[in-house]
PDB file of C-alpha atoms in Angstrom:
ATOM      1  CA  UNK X   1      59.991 -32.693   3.839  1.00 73.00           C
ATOM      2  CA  UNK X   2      60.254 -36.270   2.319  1.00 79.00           C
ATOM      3  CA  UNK X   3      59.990 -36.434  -1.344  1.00 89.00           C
ATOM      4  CA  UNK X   4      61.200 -38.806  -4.158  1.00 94.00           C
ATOM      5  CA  UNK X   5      62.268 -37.746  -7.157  1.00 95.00           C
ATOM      6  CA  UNK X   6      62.013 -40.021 -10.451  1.00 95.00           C
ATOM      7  CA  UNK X   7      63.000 -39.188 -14.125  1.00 89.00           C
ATOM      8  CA  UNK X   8      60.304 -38.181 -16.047  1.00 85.00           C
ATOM      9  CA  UNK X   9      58.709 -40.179 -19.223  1.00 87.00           C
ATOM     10  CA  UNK X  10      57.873 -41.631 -20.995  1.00 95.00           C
ATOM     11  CA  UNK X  11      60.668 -43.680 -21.545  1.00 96.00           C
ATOM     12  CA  UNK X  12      59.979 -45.937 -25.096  1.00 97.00           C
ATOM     13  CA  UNK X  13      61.995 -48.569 -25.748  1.00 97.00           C
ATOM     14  CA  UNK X  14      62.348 -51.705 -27.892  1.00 97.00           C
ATOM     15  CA  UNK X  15      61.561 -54.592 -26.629  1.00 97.00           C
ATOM     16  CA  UNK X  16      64.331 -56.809 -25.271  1.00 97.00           C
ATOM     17  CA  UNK X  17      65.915 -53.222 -24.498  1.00 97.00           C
ATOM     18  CA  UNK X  18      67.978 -52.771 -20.858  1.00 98.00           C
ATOM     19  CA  UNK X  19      65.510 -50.226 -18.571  1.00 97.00           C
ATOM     20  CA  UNK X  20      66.551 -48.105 -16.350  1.00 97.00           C
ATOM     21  CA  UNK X  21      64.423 -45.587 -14.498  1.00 97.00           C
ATOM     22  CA  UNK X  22      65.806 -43.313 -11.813  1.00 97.00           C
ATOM     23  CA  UNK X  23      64.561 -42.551  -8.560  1.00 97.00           C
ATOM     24  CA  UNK X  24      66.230 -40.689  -5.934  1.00 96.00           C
ATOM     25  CA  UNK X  25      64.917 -39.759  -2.550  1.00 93.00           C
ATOM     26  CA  UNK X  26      65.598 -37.768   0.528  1.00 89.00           C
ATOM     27  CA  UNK X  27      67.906 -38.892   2.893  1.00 72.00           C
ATOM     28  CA  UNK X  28      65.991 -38.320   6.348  1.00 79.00           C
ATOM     29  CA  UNK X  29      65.552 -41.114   8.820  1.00 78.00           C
ATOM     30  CA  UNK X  30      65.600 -45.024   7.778  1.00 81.00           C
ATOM     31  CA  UNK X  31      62.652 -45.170   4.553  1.00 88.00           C
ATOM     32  CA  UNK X  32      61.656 -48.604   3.059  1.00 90.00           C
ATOM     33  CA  UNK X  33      61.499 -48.056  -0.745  1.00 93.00           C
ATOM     34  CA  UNK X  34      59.205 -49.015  -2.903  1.00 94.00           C
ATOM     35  CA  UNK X  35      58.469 -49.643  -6.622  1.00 97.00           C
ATOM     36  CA  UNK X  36      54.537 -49.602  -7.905  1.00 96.00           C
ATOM     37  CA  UNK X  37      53.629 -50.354 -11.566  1.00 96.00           C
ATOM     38  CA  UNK X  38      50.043 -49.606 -12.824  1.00 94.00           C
ATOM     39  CA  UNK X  39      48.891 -51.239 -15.848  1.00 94.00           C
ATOM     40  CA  UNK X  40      46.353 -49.692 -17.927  1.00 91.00           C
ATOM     41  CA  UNK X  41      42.820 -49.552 -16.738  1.00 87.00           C
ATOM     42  CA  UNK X  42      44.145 -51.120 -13.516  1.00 89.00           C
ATOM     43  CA  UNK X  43      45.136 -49.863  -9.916  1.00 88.00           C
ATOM     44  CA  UNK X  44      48.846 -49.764  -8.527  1.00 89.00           C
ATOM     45  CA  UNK X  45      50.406 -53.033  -7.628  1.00 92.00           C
ATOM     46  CA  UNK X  46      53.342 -53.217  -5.375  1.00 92.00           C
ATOM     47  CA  UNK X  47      56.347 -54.429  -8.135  1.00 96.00           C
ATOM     48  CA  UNK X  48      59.251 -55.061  -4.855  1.00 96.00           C
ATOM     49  CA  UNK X  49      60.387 -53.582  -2.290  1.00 93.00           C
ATOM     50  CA  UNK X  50      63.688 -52.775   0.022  1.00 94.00           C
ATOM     51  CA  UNK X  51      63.681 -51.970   3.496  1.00 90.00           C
ATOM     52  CA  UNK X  52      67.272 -50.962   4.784  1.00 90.00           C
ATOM     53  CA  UNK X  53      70.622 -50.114   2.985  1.00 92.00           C
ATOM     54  CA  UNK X  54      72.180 -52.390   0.293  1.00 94.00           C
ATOM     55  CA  UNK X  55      69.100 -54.494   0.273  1.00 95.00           C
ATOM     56  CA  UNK X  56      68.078 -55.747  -3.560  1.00 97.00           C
ATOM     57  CA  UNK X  57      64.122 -55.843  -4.651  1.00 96.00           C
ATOM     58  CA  UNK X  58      63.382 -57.854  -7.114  1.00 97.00           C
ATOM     59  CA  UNK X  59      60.125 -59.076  -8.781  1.00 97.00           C
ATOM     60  CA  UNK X  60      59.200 -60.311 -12.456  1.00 95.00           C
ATOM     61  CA  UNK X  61      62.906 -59.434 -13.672  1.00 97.00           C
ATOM     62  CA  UNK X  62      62.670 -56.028 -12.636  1.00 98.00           C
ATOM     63  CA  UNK X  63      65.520 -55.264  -9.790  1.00 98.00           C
ATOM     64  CA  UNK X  64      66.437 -52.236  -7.616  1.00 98.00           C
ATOM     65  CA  UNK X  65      68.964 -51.877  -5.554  1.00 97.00           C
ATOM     66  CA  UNK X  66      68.722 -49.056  -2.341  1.00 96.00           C
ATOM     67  CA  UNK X  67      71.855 -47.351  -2.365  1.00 95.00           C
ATOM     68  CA  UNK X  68      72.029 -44.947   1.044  1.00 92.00           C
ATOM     69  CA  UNK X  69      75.460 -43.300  -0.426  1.00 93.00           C
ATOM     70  CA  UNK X  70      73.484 -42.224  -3.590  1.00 94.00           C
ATOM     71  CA  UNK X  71      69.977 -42.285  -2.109  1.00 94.00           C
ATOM     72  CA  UNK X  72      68.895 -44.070  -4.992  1.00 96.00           C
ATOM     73  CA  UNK X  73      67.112 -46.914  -5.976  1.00 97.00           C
ATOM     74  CA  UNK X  74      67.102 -46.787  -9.946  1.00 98.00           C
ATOM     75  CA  UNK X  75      64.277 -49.667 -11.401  1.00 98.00           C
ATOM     76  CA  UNK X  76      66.218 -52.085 -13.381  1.00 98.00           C
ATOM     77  CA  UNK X  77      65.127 -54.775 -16.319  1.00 98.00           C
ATOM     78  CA  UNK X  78      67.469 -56.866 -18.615  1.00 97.00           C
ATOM     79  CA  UNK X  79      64.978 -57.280 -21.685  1.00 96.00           C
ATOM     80  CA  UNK X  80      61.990 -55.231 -21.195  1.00 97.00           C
ATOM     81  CA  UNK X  81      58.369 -56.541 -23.170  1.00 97.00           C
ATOM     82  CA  UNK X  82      55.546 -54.853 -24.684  1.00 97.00           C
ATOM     83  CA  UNK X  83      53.672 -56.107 -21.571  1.00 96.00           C
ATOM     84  CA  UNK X  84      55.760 -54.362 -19.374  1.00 97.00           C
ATOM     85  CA  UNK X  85      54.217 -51.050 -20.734  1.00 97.00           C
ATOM     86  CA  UNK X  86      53.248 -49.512 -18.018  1.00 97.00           C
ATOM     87  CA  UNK X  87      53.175 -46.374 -15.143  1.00 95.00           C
ATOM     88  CA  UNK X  88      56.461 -46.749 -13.090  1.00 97.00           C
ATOM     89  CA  UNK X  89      56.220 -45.000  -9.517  1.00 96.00           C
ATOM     90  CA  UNK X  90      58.664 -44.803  -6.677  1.00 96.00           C
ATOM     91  CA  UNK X  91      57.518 -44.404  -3.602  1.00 94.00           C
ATOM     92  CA  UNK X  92      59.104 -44.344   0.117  1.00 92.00           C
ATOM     93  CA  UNK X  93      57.955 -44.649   3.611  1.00 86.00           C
ATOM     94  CA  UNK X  94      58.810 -41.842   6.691  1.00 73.00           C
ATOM     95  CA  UNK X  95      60.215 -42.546   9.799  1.00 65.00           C
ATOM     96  CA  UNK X  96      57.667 -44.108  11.937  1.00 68.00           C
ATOM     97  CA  UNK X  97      54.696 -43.677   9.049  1.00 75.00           C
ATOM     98  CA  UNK X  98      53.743 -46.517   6.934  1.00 81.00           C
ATOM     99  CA  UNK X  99      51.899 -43.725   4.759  1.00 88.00           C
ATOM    100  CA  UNK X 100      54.058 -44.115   1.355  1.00 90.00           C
ATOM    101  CA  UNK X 101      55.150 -41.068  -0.416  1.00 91.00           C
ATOM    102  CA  UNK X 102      55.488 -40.960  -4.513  1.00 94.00           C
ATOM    103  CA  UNK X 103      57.327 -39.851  -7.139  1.00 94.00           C
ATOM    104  CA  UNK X 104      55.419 -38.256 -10.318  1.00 94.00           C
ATOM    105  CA  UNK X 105      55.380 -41.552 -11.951  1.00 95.00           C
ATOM    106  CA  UNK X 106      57.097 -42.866 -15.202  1.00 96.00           C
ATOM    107  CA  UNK X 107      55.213 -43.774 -18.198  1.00 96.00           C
ATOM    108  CA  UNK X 108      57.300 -46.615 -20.346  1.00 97.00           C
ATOM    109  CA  UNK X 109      56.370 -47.435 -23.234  1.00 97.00           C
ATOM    110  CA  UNK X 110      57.730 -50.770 -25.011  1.00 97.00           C
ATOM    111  CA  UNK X 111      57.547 -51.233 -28.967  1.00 96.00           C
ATOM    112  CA  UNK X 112      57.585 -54.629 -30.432  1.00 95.00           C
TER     113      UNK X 112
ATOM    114  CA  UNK J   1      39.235 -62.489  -4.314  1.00 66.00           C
ATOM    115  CA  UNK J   2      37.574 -59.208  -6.026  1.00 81.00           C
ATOM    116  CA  UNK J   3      40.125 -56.302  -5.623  1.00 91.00           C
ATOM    117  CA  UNK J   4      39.234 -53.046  -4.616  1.00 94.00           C
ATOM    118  CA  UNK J   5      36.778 -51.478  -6.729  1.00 95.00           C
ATOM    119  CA  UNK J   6      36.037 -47.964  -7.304  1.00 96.00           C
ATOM    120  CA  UNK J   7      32.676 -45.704  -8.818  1.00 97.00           C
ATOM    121  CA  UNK J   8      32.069 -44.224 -11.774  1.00 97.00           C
ATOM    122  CA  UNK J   9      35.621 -44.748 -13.326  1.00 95.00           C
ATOM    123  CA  UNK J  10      35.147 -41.474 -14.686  1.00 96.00           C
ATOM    124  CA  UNK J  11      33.137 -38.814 -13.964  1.00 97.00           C
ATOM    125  CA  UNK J  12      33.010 -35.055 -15.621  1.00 97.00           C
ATOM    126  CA  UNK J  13      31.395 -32.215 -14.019  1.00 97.00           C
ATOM    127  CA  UNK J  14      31.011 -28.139 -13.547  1.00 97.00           C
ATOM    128  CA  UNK J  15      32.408 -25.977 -11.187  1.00 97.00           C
ATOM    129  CA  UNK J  16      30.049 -25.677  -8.093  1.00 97.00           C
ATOM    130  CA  UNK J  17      28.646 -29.218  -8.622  1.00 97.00           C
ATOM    131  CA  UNK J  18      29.109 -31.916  -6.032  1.00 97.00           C
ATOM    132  CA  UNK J  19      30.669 -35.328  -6.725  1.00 98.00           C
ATOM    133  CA  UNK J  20      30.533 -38.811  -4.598  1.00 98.00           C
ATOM    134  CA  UNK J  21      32.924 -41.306  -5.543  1.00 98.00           C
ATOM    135  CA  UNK J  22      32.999 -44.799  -3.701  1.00 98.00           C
ATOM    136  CA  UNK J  23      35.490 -47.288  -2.872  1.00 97.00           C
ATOM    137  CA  UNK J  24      34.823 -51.186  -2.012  1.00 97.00           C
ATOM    138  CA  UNK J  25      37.922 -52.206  -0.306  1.00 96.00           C
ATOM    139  CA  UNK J  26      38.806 -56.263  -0.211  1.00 95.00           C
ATOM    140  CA  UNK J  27      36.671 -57.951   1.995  1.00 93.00           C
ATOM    141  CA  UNK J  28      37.598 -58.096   5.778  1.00 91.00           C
ATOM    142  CA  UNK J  29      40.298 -54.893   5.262  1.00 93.00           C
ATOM    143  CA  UNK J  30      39.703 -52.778   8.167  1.00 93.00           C
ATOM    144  CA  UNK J  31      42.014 -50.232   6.536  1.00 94.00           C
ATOM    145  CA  UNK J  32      41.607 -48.080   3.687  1.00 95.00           C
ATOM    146  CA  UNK J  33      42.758 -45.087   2.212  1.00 96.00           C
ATOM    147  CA  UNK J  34      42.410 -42.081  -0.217  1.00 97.00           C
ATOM    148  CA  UNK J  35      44.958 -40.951  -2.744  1.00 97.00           C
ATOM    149  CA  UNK J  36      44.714 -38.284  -5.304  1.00 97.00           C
ATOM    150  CA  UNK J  37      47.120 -37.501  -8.179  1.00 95.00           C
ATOM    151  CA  UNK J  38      46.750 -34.281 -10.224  1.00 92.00           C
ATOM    152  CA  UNK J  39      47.587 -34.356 -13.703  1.00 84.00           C
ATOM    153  CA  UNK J  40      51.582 -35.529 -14.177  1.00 81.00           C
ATOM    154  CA  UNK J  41      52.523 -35.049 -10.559  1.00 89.00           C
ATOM    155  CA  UNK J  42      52.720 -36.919  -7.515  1.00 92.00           C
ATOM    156  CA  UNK J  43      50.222 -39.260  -6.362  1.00 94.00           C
ATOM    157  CA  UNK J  44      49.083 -37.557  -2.407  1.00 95.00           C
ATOM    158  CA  UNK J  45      47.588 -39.261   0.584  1.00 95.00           C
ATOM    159  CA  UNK J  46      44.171 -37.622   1.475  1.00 97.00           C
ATOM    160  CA  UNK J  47      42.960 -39.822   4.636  1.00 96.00           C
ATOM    161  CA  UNK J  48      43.037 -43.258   6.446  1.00 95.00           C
ATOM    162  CA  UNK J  49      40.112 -44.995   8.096  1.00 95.00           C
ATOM    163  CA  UNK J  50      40.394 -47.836  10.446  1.00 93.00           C
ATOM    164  CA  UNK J  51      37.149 -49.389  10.537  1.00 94.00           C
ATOM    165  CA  UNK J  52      34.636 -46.670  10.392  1.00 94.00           C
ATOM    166  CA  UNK J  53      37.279 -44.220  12.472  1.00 94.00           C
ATOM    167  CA  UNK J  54      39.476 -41.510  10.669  1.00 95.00           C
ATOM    168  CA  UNK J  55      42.734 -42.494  11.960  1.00 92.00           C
ATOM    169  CA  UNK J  56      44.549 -39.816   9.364  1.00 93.00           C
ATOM    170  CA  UNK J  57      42.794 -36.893   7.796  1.00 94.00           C
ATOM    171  CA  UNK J  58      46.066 -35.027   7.384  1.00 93.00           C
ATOM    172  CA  UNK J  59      45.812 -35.167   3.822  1.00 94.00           C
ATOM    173  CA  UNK J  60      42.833 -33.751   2.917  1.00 95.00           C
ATOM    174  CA  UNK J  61      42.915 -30.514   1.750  1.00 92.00           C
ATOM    175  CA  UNK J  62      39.967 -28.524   2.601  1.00 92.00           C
ATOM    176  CA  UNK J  63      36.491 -28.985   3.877  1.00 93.00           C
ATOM    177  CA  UNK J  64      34.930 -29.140   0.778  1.00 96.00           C
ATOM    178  CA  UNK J  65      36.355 -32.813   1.298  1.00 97.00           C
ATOM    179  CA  UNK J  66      34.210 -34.891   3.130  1.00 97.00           C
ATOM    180  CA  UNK J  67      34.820 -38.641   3.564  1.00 97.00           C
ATOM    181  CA  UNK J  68      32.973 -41.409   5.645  1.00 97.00           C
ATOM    182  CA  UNK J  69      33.208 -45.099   6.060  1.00 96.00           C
ATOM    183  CA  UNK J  70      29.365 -45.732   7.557  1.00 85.00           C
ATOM    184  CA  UNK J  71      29.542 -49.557   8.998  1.00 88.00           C
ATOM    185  CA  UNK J  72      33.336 -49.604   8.495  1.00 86.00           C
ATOM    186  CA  UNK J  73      32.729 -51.187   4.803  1.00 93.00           C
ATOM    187  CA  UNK J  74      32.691 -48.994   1.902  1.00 96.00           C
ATOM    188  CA  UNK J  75      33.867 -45.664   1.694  1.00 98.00           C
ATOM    189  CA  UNK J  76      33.004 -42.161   0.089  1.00 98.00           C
ATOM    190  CA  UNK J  77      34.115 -39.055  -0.316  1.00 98.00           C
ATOM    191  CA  UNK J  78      32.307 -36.274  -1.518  1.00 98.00           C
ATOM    192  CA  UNK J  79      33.717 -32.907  -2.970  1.00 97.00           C
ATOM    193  CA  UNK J  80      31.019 -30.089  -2.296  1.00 96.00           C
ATOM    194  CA  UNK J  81      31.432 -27.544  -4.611  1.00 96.00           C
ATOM    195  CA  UNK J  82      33.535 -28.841  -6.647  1.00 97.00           C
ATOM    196  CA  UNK J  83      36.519 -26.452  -7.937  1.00 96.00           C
ATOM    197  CA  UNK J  84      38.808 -26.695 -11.446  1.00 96.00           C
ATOM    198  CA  UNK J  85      41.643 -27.968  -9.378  1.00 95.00           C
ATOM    199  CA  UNK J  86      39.943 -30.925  -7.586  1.00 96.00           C
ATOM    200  CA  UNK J  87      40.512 -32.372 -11.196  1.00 97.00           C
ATOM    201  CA  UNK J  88      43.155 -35.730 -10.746  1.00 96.00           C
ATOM    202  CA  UNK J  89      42.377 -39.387 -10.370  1.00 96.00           C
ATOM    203  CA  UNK J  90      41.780 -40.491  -7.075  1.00 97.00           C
ATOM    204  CA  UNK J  91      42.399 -44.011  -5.823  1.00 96.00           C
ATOM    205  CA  UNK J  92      41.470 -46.425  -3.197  1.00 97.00           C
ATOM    206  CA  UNK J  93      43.689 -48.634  -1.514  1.00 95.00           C
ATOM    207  CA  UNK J  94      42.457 -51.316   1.600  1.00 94.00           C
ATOM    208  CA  UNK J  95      44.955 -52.971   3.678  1.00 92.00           C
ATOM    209  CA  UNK J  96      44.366 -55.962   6.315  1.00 88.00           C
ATOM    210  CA  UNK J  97      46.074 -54.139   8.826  1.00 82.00           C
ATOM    211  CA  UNK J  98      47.989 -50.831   9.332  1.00 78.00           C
ATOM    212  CA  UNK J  99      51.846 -50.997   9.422  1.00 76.00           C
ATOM    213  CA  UNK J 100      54.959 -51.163   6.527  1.00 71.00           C
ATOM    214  CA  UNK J 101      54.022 -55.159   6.703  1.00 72.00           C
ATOM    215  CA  UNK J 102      50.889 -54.899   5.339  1.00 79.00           C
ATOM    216  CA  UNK J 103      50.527 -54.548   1.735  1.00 85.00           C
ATOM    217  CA  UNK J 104      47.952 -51.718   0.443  1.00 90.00           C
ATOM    218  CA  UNK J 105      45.926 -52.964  -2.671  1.00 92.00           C
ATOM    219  CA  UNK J 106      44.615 -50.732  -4.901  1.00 93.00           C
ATOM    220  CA  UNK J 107      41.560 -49.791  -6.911  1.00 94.00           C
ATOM    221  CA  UNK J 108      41.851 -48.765 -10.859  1.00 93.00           C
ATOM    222  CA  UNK J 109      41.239 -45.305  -9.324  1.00 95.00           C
ATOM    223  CA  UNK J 110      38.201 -42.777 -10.547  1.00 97.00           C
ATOM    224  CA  UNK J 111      39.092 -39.892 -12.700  1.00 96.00           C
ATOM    225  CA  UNK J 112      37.627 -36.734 -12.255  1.00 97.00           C
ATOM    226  CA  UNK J 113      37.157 -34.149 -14.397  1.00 97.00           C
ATOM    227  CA  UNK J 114      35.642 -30.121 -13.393  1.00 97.00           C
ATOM    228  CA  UNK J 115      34.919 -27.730 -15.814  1.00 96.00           C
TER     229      UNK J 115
END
């Protein structure tokens, strides 16, 4: 079936560190990706979004781009902050369902 | 705007025991939905109400699951008896309409806990 499949964490960095966190996905039908960050003690917020091939999400400095030759769309930051310490899930949609379906979630953890 | 809220934010109990948790989606969302995610893996889709209708239940994964959305406002769902592997967070989400278009907002999600 559809799955996504996202490194696993945590990931700690400095800050002002490059961030990149995988995410791969299966290649069935035409799925609008997604990127979700929850914060702690709070519920997930969409971060951006892509919805065919070659498109670019971006939101808050954070970019990813959905590559349909790689089925990928790795999360992307220049100069992560502490504030940007957070759970990291990718998520895409099925064919036809508007249902999203996650990955296991990151955990990144930023260090002054 | 309040968010989507969710009760208790935690709540720890025995095998056998039932549980009610409760969601308060945004006002005026006709659409909300349960998620669960066990420990470290992925977060699941349980159901999807329209109003007070089940449009999805595919998720759900036995009938010790019971949700209902009386007066197409809040929500519950109650897990009757509770087993050790019903242990996860479980989160709320309420959406103005159904389709990719429509952003789901989410609650801070209620963690449960069997022993």
């Amino acid at each position: 079936g559809d799955s996504v499949t996202q490194m696993e964490g945590p990931v700690t960095l400095s800050e002002e560190a490059f961030l990149t966190i995988n995410c791969t996905y299966t290649a069935t039908g035409y799925p609008s990706l997604f990127w979700y960050v929850q914060y702690p003690g709070e519920g997930l917020q969409l971060l951006l979004k892509a919805t065919k091939a070659d498109d670019k999400g971006s939101n808050k400095g954070f970019e990813a781009t959905y590559r349909k030759e790689t089925t990928s769309f790795h999360l992307e930051k220049g100069s992560v902050q502490v504030s940007d310490s957070a759970v990291y899930f990718c998520a895409r949609t099925s064919g036809g369902s508007y249902i999203p379906t996650f990955g296991r979630g990151t955990s990144l953890i930023v260090h002054p | 705007e309040a968010g989507v809220t969710q009760f208790p934010s935690h709540s720890v109990i025995e095998k056998g025991q039932t549980v009610t948790l409760r969601c308060d989606p945004i006002s005026g969302h006709d659409n909300l939905y349960w998620y669960r995610r066990v420990m470290g893996k992925e977060i699941k889709f349980l159901l999807h109400f329209v109003k007070e209708s089940k449009q999805d239940e595919s998720g759900m994964p036995n009938n010790r699951f019971l949700a209902e959305r009386t007066g197409g406002t809040y929500s519950t769902l109650k897990v009757q008896p509770a087993e050790l592997e019903d242990s996860g967070v479980y989160f709320c989400a309420s959406s103005q309409a159904s389709g990719e278009v429509y952003e789901q907002f989410f609650g801070p999600g209620t963690r449960l806990t069997v022993l």
